[in-house]
GROMACS .gro file of C-alpha atoms in nm:
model
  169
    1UNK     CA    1  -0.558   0.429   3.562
    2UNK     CA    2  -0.348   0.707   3.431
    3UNK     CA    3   0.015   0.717   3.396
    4UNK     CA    4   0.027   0.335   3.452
    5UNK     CA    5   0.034   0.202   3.069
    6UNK     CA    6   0.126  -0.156   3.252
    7UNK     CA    7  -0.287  -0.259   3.333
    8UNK     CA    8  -0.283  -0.194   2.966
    9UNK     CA    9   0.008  -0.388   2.773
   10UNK     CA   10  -0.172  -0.507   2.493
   11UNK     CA   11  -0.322  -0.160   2.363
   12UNK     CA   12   0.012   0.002   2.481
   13UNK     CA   13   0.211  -0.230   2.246
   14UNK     CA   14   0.018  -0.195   1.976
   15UNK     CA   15  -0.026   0.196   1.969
   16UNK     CA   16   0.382   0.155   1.962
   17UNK     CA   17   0.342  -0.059   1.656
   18UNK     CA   18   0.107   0.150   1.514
   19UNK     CA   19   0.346   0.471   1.548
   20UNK     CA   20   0.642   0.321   1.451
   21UNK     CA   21   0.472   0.238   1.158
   22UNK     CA   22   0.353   0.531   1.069
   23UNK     CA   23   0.702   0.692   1.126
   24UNK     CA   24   0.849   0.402   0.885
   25UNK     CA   25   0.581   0.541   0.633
   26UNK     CA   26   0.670   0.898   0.679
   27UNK     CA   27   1.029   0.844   0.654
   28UNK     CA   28   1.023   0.672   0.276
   29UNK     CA   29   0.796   0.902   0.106
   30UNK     CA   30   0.818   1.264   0.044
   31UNK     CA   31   0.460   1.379   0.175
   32UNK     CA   32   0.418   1.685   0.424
   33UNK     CA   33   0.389   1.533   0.782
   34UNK     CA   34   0.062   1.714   0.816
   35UNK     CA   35  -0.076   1.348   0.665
   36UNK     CA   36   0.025   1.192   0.975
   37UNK     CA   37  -0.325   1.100   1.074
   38UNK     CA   38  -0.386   0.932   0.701
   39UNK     CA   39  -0.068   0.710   0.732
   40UNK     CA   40  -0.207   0.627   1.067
   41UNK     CA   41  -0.529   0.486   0.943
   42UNK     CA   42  -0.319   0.299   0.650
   43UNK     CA   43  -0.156   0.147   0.932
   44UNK     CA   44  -0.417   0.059   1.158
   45UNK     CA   45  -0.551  -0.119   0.801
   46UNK     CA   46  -0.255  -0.338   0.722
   47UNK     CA   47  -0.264  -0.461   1.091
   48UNK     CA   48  -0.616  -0.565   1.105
   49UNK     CA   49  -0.519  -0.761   0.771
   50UNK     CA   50  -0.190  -0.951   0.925
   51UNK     CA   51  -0.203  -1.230   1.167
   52UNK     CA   52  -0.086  -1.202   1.515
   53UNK     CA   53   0.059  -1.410   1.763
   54UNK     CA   54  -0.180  -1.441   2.001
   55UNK     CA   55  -0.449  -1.545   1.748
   56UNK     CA   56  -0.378  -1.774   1.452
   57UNK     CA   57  -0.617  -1.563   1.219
   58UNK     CA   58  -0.665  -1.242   1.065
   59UNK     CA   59  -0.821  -0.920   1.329
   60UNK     CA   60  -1.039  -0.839   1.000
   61UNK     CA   61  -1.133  -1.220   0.930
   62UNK     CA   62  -1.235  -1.288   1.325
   63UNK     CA   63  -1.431  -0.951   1.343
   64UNK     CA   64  -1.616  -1.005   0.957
   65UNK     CA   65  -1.610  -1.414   0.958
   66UNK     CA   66  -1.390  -1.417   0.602
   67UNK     CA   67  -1.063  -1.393   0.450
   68UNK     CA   68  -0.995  -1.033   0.292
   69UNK     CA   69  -0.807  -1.010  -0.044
   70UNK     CA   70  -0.474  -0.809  -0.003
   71UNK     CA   71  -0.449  -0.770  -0.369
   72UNK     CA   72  -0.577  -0.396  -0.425
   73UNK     CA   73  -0.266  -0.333  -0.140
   74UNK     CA   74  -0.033  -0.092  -0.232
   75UNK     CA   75   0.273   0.126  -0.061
   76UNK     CA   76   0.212   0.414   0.130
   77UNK     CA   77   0.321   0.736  -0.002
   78UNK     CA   78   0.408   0.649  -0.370
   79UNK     CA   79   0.339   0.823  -0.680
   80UNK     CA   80   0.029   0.748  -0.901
   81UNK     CA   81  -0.202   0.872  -1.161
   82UNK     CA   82  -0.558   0.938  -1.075
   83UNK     CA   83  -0.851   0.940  -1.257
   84UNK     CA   84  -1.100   1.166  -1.102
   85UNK     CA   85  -1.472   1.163  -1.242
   86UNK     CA   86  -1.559   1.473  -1.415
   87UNK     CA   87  -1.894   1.504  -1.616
   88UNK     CA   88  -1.755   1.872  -1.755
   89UNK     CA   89  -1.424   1.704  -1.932
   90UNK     CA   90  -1.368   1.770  -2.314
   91UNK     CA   91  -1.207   1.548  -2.501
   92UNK     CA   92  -0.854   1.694  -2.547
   93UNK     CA   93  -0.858   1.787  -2.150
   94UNK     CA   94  -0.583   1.595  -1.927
   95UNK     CA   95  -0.775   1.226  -1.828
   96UNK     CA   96  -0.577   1.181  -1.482
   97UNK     CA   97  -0.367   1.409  -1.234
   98UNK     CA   98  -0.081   1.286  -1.037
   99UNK     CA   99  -0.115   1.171  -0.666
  100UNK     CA  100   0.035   1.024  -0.407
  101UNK     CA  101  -0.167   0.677  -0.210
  102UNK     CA  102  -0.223   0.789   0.142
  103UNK     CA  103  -0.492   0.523   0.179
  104UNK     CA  104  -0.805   0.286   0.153
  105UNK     CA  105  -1.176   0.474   0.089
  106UNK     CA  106  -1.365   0.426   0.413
  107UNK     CA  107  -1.739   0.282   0.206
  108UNK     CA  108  -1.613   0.247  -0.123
  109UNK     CA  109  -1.364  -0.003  -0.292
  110UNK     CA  110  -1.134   0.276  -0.384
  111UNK     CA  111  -0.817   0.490  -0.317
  112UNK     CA  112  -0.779   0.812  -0.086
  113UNK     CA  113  -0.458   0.995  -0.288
  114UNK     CA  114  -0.322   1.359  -0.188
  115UNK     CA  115  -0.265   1.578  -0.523
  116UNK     CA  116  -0.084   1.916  -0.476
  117UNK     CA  117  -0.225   2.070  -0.765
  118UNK     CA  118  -0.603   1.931  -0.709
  119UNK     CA  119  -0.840   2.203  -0.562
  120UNK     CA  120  -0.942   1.955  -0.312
  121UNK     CA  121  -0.598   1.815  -0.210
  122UNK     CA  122  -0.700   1.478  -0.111
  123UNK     CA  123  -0.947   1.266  -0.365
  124UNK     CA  124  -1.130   0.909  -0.407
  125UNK     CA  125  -1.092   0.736  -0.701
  126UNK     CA  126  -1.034   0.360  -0.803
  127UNK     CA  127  -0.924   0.441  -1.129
  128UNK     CA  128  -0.565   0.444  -1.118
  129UNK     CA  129  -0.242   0.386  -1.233
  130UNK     CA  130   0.046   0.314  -0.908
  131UNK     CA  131   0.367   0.401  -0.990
  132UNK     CA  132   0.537   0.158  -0.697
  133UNK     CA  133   0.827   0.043  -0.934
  134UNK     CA  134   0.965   0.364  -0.981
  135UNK     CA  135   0.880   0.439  -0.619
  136UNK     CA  136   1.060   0.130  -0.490
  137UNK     CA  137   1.399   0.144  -0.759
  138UNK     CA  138   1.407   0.533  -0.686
  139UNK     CA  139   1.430   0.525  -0.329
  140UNK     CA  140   1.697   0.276  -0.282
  141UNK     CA  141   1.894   0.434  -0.073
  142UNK     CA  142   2.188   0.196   0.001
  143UNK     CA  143   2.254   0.198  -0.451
  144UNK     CA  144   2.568   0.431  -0.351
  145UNK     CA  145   2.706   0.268  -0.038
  146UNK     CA  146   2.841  -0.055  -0.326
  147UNK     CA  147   3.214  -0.012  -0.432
  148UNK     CA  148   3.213  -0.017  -0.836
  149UNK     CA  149   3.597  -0.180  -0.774
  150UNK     CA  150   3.660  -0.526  -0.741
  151UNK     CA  151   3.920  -0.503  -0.498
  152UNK     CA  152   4.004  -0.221  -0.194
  153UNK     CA  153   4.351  -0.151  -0.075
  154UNK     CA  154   4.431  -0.112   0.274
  155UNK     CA  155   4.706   0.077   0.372
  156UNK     CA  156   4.988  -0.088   0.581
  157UNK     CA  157   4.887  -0.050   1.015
  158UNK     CA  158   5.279   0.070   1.035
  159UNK     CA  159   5.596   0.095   0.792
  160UNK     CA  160   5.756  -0.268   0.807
  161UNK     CA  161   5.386  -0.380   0.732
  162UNK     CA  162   5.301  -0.453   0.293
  163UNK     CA  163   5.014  -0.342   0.164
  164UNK     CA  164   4.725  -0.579   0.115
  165UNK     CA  165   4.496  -0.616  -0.136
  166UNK     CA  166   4.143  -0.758  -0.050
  167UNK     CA  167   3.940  -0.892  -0.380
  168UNK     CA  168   3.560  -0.825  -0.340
  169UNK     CA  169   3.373  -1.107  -0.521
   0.00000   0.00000   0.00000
């Protein structure tokens, strides 16, 4: 029935899952928003792949009868170079353009990446190189919230007070 989202819990909770995860994605990498609908089906990927609570196993494992590796898994959103098949390349041309991972190929066992300066924007490939390290270390974004001293001063609460020292360890 429309408008009442309570004769529908389950689905309800996990379209909330589902968009909070995709605004969690959004919010760490630097891709337009317009890729909304590719961090989406990323999402909807990883949670067929994790087990929930009402079911001991897998969505993907109860649906296809088996365990699904989540080695080829990767963060959404960070920087990689792609290797895109080209039968016209000459030897001294460029062998891979940089990407971002926005996802999983549909019917292949490869990568969906967006590339700014690729004619066709977003591309398949398996041949890659993930830069997640630098992704990861780079983005850290409480590095500059820890003091470099050992020890802060606090100033006295009035003027009879001393002032104290507190050692960080």
């Amino acid at each position: 029935m429309p408008g009442s989202p309570n004769q529908n819990s389950v689905a309800e909770r996990r379209n909330r899952t589902l968009i909070k995860m995709v605004r969690s994605m959004q919010s760490n990498a630097t891709l337009p928003p317009s890729l909304w609908i590719e961090a989406l089906k990323t999402a909807a990927f990883i949670l067929n792949r994790v087990p929930s609570k009402a079911v001991s196993k897998m969505l993907f494992e109860l649906f296809k009868g088996w365990k699904p590796s989540l080695l080829h898994m990767c963060i959404w959103g960070c920087p990689s170079e792609v290797r895109i098949y080209n039968p016209q390349e000459k030897k001294l041309d460029p062998r891979t353009i940089s990407g971002y991972f926005i996802g999983y190929a549909e019917k292949s066992k490869g990568y969906r990446f967006y590339c700014p300066s690729h004619s066709t924007r977003i591309v398949k490939s398996r041949n890659t190189k993930f830069l997640e390290i630098d992704f990861v270390s780079g983005s850290d974004q409480f590095r500059g919230n820890v003091p470099e001293k050992d020890h802060i001063e606090v100033p006295p609460s009035n003027s009879s007070d001393k002032m104290v020292v507190v050692h960080i360890p």
